[in-house]
Coordinates of C-alpha atoms and ligand atoms in Angstrom, one line a residue:
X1 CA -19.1 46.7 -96.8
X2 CA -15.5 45.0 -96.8
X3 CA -12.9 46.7 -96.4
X4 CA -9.7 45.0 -98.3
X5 CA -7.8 42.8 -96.0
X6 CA -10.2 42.9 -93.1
X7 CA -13.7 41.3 -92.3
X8 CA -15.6 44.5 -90.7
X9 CA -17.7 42.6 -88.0
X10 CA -14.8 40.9 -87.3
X11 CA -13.0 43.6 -86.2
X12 CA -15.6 44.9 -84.3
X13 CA -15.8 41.8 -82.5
X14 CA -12.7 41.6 -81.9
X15 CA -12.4 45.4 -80.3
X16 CA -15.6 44.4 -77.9
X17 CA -13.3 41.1 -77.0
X18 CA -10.1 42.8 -76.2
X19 CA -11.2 46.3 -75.1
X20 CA -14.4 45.9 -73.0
X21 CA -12.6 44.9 -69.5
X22 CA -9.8 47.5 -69.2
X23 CA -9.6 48.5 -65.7
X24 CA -7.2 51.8 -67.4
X25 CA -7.2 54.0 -70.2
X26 CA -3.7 52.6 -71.1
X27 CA -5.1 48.9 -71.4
X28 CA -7.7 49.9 -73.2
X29 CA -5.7 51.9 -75.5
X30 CA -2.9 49.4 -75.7
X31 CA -5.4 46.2 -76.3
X32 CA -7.1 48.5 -79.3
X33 CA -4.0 49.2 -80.6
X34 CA -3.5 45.4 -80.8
X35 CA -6.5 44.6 -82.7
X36 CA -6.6 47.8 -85.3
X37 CA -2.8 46.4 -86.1
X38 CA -3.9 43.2 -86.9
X39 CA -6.2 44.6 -89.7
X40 CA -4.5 47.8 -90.7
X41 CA -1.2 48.8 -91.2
X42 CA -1.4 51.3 -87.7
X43 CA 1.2 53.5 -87.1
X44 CA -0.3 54.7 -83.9
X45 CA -3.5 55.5 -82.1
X46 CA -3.8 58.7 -80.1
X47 CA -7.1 59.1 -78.1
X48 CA -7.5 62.5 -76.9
X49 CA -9.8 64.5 -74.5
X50 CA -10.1 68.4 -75.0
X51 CA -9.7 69.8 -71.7
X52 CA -12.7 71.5 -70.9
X53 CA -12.8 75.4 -71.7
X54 CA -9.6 75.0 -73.4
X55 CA -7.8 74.4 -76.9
X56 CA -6.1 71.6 -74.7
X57 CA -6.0 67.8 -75.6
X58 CA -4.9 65.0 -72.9
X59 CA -4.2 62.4 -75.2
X60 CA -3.4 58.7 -74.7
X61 CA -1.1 57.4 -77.2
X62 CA 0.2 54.0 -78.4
X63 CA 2.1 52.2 -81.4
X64 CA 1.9 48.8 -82.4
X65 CA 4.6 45.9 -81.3
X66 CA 5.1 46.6 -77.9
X67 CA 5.5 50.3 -78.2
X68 CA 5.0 52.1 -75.1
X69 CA 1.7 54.0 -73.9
X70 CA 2.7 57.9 -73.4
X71 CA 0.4 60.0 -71.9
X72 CA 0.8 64.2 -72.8
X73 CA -0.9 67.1 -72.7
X74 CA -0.5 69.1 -76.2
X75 CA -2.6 71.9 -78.2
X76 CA -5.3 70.8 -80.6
X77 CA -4.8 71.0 -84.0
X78 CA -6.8 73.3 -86.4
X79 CA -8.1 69.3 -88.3
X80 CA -9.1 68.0 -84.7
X81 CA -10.8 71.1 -83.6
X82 CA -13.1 71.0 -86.4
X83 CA -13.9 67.3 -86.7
X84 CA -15.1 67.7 -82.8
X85 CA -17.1 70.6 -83.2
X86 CA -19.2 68.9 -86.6
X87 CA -18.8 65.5 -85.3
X88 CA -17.3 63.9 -88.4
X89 CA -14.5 62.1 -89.1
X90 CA -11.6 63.9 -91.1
X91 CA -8.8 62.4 -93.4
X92 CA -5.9 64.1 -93.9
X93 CA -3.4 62.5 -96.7
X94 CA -0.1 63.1 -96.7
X95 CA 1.0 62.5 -100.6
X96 CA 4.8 61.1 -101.4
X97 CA 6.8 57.8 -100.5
X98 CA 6.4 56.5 -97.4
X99 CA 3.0 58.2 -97.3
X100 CA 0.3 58.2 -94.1
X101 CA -3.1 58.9 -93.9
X102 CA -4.3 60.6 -90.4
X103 CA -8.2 59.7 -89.7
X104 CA -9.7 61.9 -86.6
X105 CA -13.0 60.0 -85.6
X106 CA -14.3 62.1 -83.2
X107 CA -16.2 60.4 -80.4
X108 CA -19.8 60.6 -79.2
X109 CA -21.4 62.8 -81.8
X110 CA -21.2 66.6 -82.5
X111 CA -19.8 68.6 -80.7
X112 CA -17.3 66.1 -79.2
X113 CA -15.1 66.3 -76.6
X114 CA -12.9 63.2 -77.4
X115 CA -11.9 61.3 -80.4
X116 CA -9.4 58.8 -81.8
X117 CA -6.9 59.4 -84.4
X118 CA -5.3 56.9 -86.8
X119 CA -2.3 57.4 -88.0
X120 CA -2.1 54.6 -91.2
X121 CA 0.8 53.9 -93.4
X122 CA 0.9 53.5 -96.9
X123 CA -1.6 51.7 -98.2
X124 CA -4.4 52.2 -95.6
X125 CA -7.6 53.5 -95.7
X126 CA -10.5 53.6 -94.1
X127 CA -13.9 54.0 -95.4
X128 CA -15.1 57.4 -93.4
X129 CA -18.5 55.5 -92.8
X130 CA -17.0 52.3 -91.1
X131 CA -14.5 54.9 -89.4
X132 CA -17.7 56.7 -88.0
X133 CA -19.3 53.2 -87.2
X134 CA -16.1 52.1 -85.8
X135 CA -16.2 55.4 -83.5
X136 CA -19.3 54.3 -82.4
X137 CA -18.2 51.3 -80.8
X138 CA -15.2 53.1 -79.4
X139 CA -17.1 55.5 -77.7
X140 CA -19.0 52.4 -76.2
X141 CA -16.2 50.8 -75.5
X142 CA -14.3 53.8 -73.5
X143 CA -17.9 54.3 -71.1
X144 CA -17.5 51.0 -70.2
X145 CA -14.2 51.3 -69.6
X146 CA -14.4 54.3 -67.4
X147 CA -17.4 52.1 -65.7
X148 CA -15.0 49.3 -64.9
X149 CA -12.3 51.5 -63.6
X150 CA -15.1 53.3 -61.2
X151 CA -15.9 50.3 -60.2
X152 CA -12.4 48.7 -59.3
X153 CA -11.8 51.8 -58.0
X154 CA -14.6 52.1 -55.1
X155 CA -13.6 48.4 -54.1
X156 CA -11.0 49.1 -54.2
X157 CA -11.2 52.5 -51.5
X158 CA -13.6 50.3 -49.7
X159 CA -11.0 47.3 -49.6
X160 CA -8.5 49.9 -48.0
X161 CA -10.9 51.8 -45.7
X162 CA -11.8 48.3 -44.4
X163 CA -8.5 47.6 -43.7
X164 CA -7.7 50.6 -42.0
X165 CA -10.7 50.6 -39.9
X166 CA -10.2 47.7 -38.8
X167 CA -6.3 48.3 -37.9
X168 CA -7.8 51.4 -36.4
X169 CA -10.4 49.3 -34.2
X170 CA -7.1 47.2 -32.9
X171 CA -5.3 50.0 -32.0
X172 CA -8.1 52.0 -30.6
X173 CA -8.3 48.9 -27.9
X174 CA -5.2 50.1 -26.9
X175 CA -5.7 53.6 -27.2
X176 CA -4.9 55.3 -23.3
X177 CA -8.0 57.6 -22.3
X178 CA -6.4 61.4 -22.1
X179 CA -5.8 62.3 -18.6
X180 CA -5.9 66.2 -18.5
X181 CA -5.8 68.4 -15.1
X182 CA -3.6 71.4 -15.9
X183 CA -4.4 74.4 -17.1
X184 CA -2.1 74.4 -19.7
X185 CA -3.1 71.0 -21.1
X186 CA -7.0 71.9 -20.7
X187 CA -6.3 74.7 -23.5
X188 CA -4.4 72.6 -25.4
X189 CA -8.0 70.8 -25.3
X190 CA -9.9 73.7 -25.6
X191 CA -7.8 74.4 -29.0
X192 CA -8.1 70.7 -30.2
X193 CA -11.8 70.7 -29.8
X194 CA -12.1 73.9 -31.2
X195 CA -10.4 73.5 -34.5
X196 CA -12.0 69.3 -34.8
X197 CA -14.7 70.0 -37.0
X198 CA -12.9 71.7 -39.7
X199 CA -10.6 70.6 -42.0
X200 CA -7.9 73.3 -41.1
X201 CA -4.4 71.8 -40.8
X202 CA -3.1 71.5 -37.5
X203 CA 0.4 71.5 -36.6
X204 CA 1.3 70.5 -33.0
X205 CA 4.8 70.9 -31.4
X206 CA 6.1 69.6 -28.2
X207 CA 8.8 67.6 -27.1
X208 CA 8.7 63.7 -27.7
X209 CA 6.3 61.7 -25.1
X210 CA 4.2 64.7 -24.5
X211 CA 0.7 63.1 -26.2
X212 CA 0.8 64.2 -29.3
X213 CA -0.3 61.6 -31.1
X214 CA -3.3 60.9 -28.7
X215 CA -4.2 64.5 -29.2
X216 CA -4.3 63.9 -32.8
X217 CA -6.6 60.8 -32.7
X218 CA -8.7 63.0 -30.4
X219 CA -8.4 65.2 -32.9
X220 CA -9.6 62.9 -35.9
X221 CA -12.4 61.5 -33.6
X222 CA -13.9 64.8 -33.2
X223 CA -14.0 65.7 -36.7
X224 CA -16.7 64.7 -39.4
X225 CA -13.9 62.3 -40.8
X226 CA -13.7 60.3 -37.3
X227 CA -15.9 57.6 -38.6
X228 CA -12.9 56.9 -41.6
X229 CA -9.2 56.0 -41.2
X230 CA -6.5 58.3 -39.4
X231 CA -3.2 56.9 -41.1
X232 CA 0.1 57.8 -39.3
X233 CA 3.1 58.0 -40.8
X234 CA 6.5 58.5 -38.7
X235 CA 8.6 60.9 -41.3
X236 CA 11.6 60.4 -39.6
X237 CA 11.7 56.6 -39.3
X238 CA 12.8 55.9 -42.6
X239 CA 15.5 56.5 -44.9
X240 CA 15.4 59.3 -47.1
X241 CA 14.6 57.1 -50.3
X242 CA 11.3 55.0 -48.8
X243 CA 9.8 58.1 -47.4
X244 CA 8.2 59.2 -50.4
X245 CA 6.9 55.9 -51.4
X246 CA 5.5 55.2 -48.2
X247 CA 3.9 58.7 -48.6
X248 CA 2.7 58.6 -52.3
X249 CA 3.1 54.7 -52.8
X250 CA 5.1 53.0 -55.8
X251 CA 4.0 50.9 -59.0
X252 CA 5.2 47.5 -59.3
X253 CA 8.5 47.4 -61.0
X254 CA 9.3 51.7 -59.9
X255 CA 12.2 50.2 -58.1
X256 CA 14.3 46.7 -57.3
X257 CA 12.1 44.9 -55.1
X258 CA 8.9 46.5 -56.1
X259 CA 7.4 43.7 -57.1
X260 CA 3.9 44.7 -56.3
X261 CA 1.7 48.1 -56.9
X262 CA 2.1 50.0 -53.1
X263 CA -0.5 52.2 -51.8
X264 CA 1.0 55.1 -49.6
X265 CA -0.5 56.8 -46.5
X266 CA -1.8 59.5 -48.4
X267 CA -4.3 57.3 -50.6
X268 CA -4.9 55.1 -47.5
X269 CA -6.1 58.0 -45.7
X270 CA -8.6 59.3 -48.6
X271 CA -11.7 60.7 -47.1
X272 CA -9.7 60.7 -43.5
X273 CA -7.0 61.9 -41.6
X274 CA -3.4 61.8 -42.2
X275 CA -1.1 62.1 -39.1
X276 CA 2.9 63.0 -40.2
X277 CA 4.5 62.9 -37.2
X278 CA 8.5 64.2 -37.0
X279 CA 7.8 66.2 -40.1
X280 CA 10.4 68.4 -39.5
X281 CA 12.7 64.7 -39.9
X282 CA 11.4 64.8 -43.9
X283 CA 14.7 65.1 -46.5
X284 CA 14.4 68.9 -48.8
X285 CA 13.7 66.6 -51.8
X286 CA 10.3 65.1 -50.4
X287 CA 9.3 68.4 -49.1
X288 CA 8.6 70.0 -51.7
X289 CA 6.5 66.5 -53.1
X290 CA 4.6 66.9 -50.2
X291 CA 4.1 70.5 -50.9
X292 CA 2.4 69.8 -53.9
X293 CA 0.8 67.2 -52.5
X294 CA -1.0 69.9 -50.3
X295 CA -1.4 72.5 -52.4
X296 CA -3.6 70.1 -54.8
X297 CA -4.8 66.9 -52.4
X298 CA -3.0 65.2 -55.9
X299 CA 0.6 63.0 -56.3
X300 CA 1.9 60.6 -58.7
X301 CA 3.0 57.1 -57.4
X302 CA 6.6 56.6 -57.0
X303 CA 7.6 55.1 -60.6
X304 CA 3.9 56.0 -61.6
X305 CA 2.1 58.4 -64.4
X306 CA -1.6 58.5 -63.2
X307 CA -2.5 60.9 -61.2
X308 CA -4.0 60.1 -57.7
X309 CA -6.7 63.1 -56.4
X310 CA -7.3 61.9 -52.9
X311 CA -9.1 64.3 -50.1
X312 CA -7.2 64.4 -46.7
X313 CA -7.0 66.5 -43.4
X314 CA -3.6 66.7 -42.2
X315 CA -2.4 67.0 -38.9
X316 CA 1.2 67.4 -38.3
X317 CA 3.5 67.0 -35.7
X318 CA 7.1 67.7 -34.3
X319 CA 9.1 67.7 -31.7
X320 CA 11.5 69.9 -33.2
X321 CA 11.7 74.2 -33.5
X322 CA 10.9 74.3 -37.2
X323 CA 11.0 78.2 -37.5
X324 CA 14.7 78.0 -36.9
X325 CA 14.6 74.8 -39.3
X326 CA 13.2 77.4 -41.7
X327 CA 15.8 79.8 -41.0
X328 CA 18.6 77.5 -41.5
X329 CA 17.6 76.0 -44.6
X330 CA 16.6 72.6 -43.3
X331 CA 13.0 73.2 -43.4
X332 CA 11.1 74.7 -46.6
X333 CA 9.3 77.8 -45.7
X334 CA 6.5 77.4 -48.0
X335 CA 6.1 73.9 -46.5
X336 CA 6.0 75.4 -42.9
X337 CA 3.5 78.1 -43.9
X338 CA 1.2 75.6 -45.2
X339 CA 1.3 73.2 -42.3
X340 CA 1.3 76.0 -39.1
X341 CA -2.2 77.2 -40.2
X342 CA -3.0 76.5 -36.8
X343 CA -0.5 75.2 -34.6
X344 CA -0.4 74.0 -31.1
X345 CA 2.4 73.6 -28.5
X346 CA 2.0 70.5 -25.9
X347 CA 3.6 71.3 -23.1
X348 CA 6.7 69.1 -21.5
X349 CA 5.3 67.3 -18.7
X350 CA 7.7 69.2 -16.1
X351 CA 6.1 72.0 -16.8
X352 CA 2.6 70.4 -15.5
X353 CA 3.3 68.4 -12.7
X354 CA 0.4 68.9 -11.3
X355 CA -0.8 66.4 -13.4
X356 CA 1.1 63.5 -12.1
X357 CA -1.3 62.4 -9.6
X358 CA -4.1 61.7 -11.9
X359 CA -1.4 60.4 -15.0
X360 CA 0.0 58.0 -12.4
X361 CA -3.5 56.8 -11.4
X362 CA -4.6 56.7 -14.8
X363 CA -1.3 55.1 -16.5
X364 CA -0.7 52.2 -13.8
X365 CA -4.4 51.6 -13.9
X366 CA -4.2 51.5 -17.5
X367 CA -0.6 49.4 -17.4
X368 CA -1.9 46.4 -14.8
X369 CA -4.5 45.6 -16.6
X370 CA -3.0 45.4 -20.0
X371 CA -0.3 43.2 -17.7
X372 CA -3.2 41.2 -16.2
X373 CA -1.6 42.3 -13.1
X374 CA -3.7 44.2 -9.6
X375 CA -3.3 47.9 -9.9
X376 CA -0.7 48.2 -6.6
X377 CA -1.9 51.6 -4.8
X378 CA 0.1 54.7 -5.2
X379 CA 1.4 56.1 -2.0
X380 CA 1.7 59.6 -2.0
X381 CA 5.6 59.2 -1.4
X382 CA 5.6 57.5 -4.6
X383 CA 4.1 60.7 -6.1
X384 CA 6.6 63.2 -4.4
X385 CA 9.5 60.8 -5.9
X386 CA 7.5 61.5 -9.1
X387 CA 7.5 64.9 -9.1
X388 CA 11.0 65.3 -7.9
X389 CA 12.5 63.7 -11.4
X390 CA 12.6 65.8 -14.3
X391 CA 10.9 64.0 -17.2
X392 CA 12.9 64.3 -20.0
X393 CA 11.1 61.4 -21.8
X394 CA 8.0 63.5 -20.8
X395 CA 4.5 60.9 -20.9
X396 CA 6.1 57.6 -22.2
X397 CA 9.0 57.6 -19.9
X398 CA 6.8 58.4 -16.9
X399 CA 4.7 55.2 -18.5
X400 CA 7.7 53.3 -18.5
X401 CA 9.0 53.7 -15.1
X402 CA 5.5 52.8 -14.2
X403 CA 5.0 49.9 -16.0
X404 CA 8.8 48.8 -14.5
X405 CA 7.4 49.4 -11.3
X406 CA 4.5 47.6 -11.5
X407 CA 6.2 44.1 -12.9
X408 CA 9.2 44.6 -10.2
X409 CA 6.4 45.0 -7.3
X410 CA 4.6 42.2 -8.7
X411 CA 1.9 43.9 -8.8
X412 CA 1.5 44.1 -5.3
X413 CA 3.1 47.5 -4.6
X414 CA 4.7 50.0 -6.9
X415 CA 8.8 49.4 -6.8
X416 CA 9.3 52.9 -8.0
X417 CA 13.2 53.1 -6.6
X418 CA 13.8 50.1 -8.3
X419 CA 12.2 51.6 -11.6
X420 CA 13.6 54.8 -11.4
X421 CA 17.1 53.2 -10.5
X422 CA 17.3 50.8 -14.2
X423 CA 15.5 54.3 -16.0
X424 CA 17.8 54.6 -18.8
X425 CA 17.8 58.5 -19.1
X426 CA 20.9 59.9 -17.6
X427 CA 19.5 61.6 -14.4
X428 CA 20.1 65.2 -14.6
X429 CA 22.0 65.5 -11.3
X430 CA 24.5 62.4 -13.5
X431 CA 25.3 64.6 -16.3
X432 CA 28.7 66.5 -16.4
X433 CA 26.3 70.0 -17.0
X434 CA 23.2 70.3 -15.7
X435 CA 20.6 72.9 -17.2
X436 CA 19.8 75.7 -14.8
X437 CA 15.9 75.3 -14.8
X438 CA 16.8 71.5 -14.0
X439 CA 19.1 72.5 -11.0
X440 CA 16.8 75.1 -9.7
X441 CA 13.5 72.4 -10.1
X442 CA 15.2 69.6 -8.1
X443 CA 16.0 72.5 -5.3
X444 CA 12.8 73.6 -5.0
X445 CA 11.5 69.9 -5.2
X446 CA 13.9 69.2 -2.5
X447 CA 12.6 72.0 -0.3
X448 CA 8.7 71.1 -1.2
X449 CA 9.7 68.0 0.0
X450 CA 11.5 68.4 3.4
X451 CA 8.9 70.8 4.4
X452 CA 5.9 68.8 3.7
X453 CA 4.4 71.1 0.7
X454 CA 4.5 74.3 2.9
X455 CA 5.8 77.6 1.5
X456 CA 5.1 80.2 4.4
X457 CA 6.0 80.8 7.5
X458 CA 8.8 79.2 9.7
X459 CA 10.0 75.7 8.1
X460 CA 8.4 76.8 5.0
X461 CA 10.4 75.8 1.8
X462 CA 10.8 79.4 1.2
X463 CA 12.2 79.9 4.5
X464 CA 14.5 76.7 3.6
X465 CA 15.4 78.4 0.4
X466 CA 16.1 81.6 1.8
X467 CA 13.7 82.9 -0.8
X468 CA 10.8 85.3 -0.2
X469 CA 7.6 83.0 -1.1
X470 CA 6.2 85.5 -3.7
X471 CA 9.6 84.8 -5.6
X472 CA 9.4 81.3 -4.6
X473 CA 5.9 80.4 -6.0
X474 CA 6.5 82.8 -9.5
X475 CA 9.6 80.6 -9.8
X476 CA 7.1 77.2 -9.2
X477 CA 5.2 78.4 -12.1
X478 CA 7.2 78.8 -14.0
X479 CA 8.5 75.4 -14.0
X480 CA 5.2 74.3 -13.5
X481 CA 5.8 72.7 -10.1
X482 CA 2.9 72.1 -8.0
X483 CA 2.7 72.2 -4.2
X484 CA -0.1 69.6 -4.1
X485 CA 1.7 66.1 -4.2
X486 CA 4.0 67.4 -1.3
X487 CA 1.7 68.1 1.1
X488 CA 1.1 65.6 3.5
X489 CA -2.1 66.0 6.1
Ligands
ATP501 N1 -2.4 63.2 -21.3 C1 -2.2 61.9 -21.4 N2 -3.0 61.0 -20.8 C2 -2.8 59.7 -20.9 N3 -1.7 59.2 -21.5 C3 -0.9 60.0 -22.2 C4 -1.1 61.4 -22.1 N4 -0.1 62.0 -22.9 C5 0.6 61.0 -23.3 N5 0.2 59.8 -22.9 C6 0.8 58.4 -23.2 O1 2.2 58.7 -23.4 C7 2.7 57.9 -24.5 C8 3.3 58.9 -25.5 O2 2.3 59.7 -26.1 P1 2.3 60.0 -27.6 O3 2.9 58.9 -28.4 O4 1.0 60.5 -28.0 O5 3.4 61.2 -27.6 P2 4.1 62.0 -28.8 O6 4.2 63.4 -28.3 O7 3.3 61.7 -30.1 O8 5.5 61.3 -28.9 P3 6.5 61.3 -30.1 O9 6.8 62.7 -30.5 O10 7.7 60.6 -29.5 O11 5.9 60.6 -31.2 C9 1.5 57.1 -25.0 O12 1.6 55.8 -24.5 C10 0.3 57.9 -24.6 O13 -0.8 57.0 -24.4

C-alpha cells in the first residue's frame, strides 16, 4: 500500500533509524518530527499522555524546520477523548483554502492513554490503516525510548553517587571523632540520635565553630541513608545569582558560561542527605524555590523544562536567630516552618568549658598527626589559659590556636602564649565595649584561677570575689564555667 509521495517501509525504517536512541521525549519527538516531514507535508506533531484520572493531556509538541519542542499541560479534546477510549485513529478535516487535516493515532490499543496527532496541510492524507500501523511502531518506539532514558538515567545516579561516595570517603579521612563531655552537648546527642533514623528535617542553630556540621554527618551516618551521599552546600558562600543553580543545577546554554548541563546539590544528594548550612544567608527569591523544592522533593534546572523528582533528607543549619529573620522580613515564614520541624541549638563552647580538657586532648592529638608532628603534652596551665579566653570562634578557633601552638612548639611542647598572642579575634578585654557576661566570665576565671579551683572557705574565689559561693557557682553555670581545669592537687 503506497501512499503518494512516500514509500511506506521506508518510512518506517526511517522512524526506527532516527527515533529508537532518544535518551528524552523531546529528541524523540523532534527526530520523528524530522522524518514524518520529509514524507508529509507536517505541520506539527503533538504526542500527548492523559494524566491519569483526569481529562488532562501532557503533551509534547514539535513543528518542522527547526521549530522548537514545547512541552504543556492542556484539556483533552472531545475527538481525542474518544479515539483513546476505542483505540482508533480519528481524522478530522478542516474544509476551505489553506485546509489541514488532524489525525489522532492513539497509542497502544484501546483504551489508550497516549497518542500522536498529525496536524497535515493541504494535500495530506494518511490512509487510517498505515496511520494505525504507523502507531504501532510509535508506540514501540516511545517504550524503547522511555527504556533508554531509564537506563541513562540509573548510570547516570550511579555515576554521581560514586562520585560522591567517594568524595565522602576523602573527607571522612579527615572527619574529627566528636568529643562530647557536657551535659549540654550530651543532649544535643541524645536529640541527634534520637531523630537519625527518620527522615524528619532537622534544623540546628548555634553560633559558627560550634560542630554543626559534624553533628550533621553524625546525623546522616546514623540514618538508613548513611550508606549514600550527604551533600553540603554553604548557602551563604555564593552570590545571590549561582545559589540556585548550585541548588537545582543548570542546562547547558541557561546562562553565559554554561557551557555544560550542571547537576545541583539537590540531585547529587538523591536517595541521601542534603546539608544547607547558613540557610538563613539564602536571597527571598531562592527561598521560596527551595520551598517548593520541599514541599514536593521536585525542581526544574536553572534554564531547564524537565522536571527533576529526587528524594532527600534535609538537615539545616545556621548560625543566625531566624525567628527574628522571620519577623523582619528577611526570612520566609513558611520556609522557616518547614525547616524547624525539629530543631536543635549547639551550644557556644563558653558555655561548656568543661569540655576543654578532653577537646584539647582530642583536637591536638587529632592536629599532630595530621601535621606528622609528636602530640606535645598539655599541661594543666595550658588548660586554665584555655578556659580563661572567651571563644568567640567557638570549636575551630580553639582548633586553630592549637594547631598554632603545636607548629610554634615544634611539636615538642604546646606554645599556647605564643598562639593565643597572633589569635586574630580581638580579645574581649581589647575591645572598646566589652559584653557583661564576657567581663563577669574573665573575673570569675581570674578568681578560679588565683585560688587554685577553690570556691569555699578562706582564699576561696568566692571569698576573692566578695560573692557568697551559692551566687558564685549559679553565676558559673550559667556561663558554663567549670571549676575542674583550675584545680590543682
Ligand atoms: N565536639 C567536637 N569534637 C571534636 N571536634 C569538633 C567538635 N565540635 C567542632 N569540632 C571541630 O571544630 C571545627 C568546626 O566545626 P563545624 O564545621 O562542624 O562547625 P559549624 O558549627 O558547622 O561551623 P559553621 O557554622 O562556621 O559552618 C571542625 O574542625 C570540627 O571538626
Amino acid at each position: 500500500m503506497a501512499e503518494a509521495g512516500f514509500e511506506p517501509v521506508e518510512l518506517l525504517a526511517a522512524l526506527v533509524a532516527a527515533a529508537s536512541e532518544a535518551h528524552t521525549r523531546r529528541t524523540w519527538a523532534r527526530r520523528v518530527v524530522e522524518v514524518l516531514a520529509r514524507a508529509l507535508p507536517l505541520v506539527r506533531l503533538e504526542l500527548g499522555e492523559r494524566a491519569e484520572g483526569t481529562d488532562e493531556v501532557e503533551v509534547v509538541s514539535g513543528a518542522p524546520d527547526g521549530g522548537a519542542i514545547a512541552t504543556t499541560r492542556r484539556r483533552l479534546q472531545e475527538r481525542e477523548i474518544a479515539a483513546l477510549r476505542s483505540g482508533r485513529v480519528d481524522e478530522a478535516e478542516r474544509r476551505g483554502p489553506g485546509g489541514r487535516s488532524r489525525l489522532v493515532v492513539p497509542l497502544g490499543g484501546a483504551p489508550a492513554a497516549m497518542f500522536v496527532a498529525l496536524t497535515l496541510g493541504p494535500g495530506g492524507h494518511l490512509d487510517p490503516r498505515f496511520a494505525a500501523t504507523l502507531g504501532e511502531v510509535l508506540f514501540h518506539l516511545l517504550r524503547g525510548q522511555e527504556v533508554t532514558q531509564r537506563v541513562a538515567e540509573l548510570s547516570r545516579r550511579a555515576h554521581v553517587e560514586n562520585r560522591e561516595l567517594r568524595e565522602q570517603a576523602r573527607h571522612g579521612e579527615r572527619e574529627r571523632p566528636l568529643v562530647v563531655r557536657s551535659a549540654a552537648m550530651q543532649e544535643v546527642l541524645r536529640r541527634i540520635d534520637a531523630v537519625a533514623p527518620f527522615d524528619t528535617t532537622v534544623l540546628l542553630a548555634g553560633e559558627s565553630g560550634t560542630g554543626k556540621e559534624l553533628l550533621a554527618q553524625r546525623l546522616h551516618r546514623l540514618s538508613a541513608r548513611g550508606h549514600r551521599p550527604m551533600v553540603a552546600i554553604n548557602c551563604g558562600a555564593l552570590p545571590a545569582n549561582l545559589v540556585e543553580s548550585a541548588l537545582f543545577g543548570h542546562e547547558a546554554g541557561a546562562f553565559t558560561g554554561a557551557t555544560r548541563r550542571h547537576l545541583g546539590v539537590f540531585e547529587r544528594a538523591d536517595r541521601g542527605t542534603l546539608f544547607l548550612d547558613e540557610v538563613g544567608e539564602l536571597p527571598l527569591e531562592v527561598q521560596v524555590k527551595l520551598l517548593r523544592a520541599l514541599q514536593s522533593q521536585e525542581f526544574e534546572r536553572v534554564g531547564g523544562e524537565e522536571r527533576v523528582r529526587v528524594d532527600v533528607r534535609v538537615i539545616a543549619a545556621t548560625h543566625r536567630e531566624l525567628e527574628p529573620m522571620v519577623a523582619a522580613g528577611a526570612f520566609r515564614r513558611d520556609l522557616f516552618f518547614r525547616l524547624c520541624v525539629f530543631p536543635i541549638r549547639v551550644p557556644p563552647l563558653r558555655e561548656r568549658t568543661g569540655e576543654l580538657p578532653a577537646l584539647t586532648a582530642a583536637l591536638v592529638a587529632d592536629i599532630a598527626a595530621r601535621l606528622k608532628l609528636p602530640a606535645p603534652p598539655v599541661p594543666p596551665a595550658a588548660l586554665v589559659r584555655l578556659a580563661r579566653h572567651d571563644w568567640p570562634g567557638n570549636v575551630r578557633e580553639l582548633a586553630n590556636v592549637l594547631e598554632a601552638a603545636i607548629i610554634l612548639g615544634r611539636g615538642a611542647t604546646l606554645a599556647l602564649d605564643a598562639a593565643l598572642a597572633v589569635d586574630p579575634t580581638p580579645a574581649p578585654a581589647a575591645a572598646p565595649v566589652e559584653r557583661l557576661d564576657a567581663a563577669i566570665r574573665r573575673c570569675i576565671t581570674a578568681a578560679l584561677q588565683a585560688c587554685d579551683g577553690r570556691i569555699y572557705g578562706p582564699g576561696g574565689a568566692a571569698q576573692a570575689l566578695g560573692l557568697k559561693p551559692g551566687t558564685l557557682q549559679s553565676k558559673m553555670r550559667k556561663l558554663g564555667i567549670d571549676r575542674e581545669p583550675f584545680v590543682r592537687e
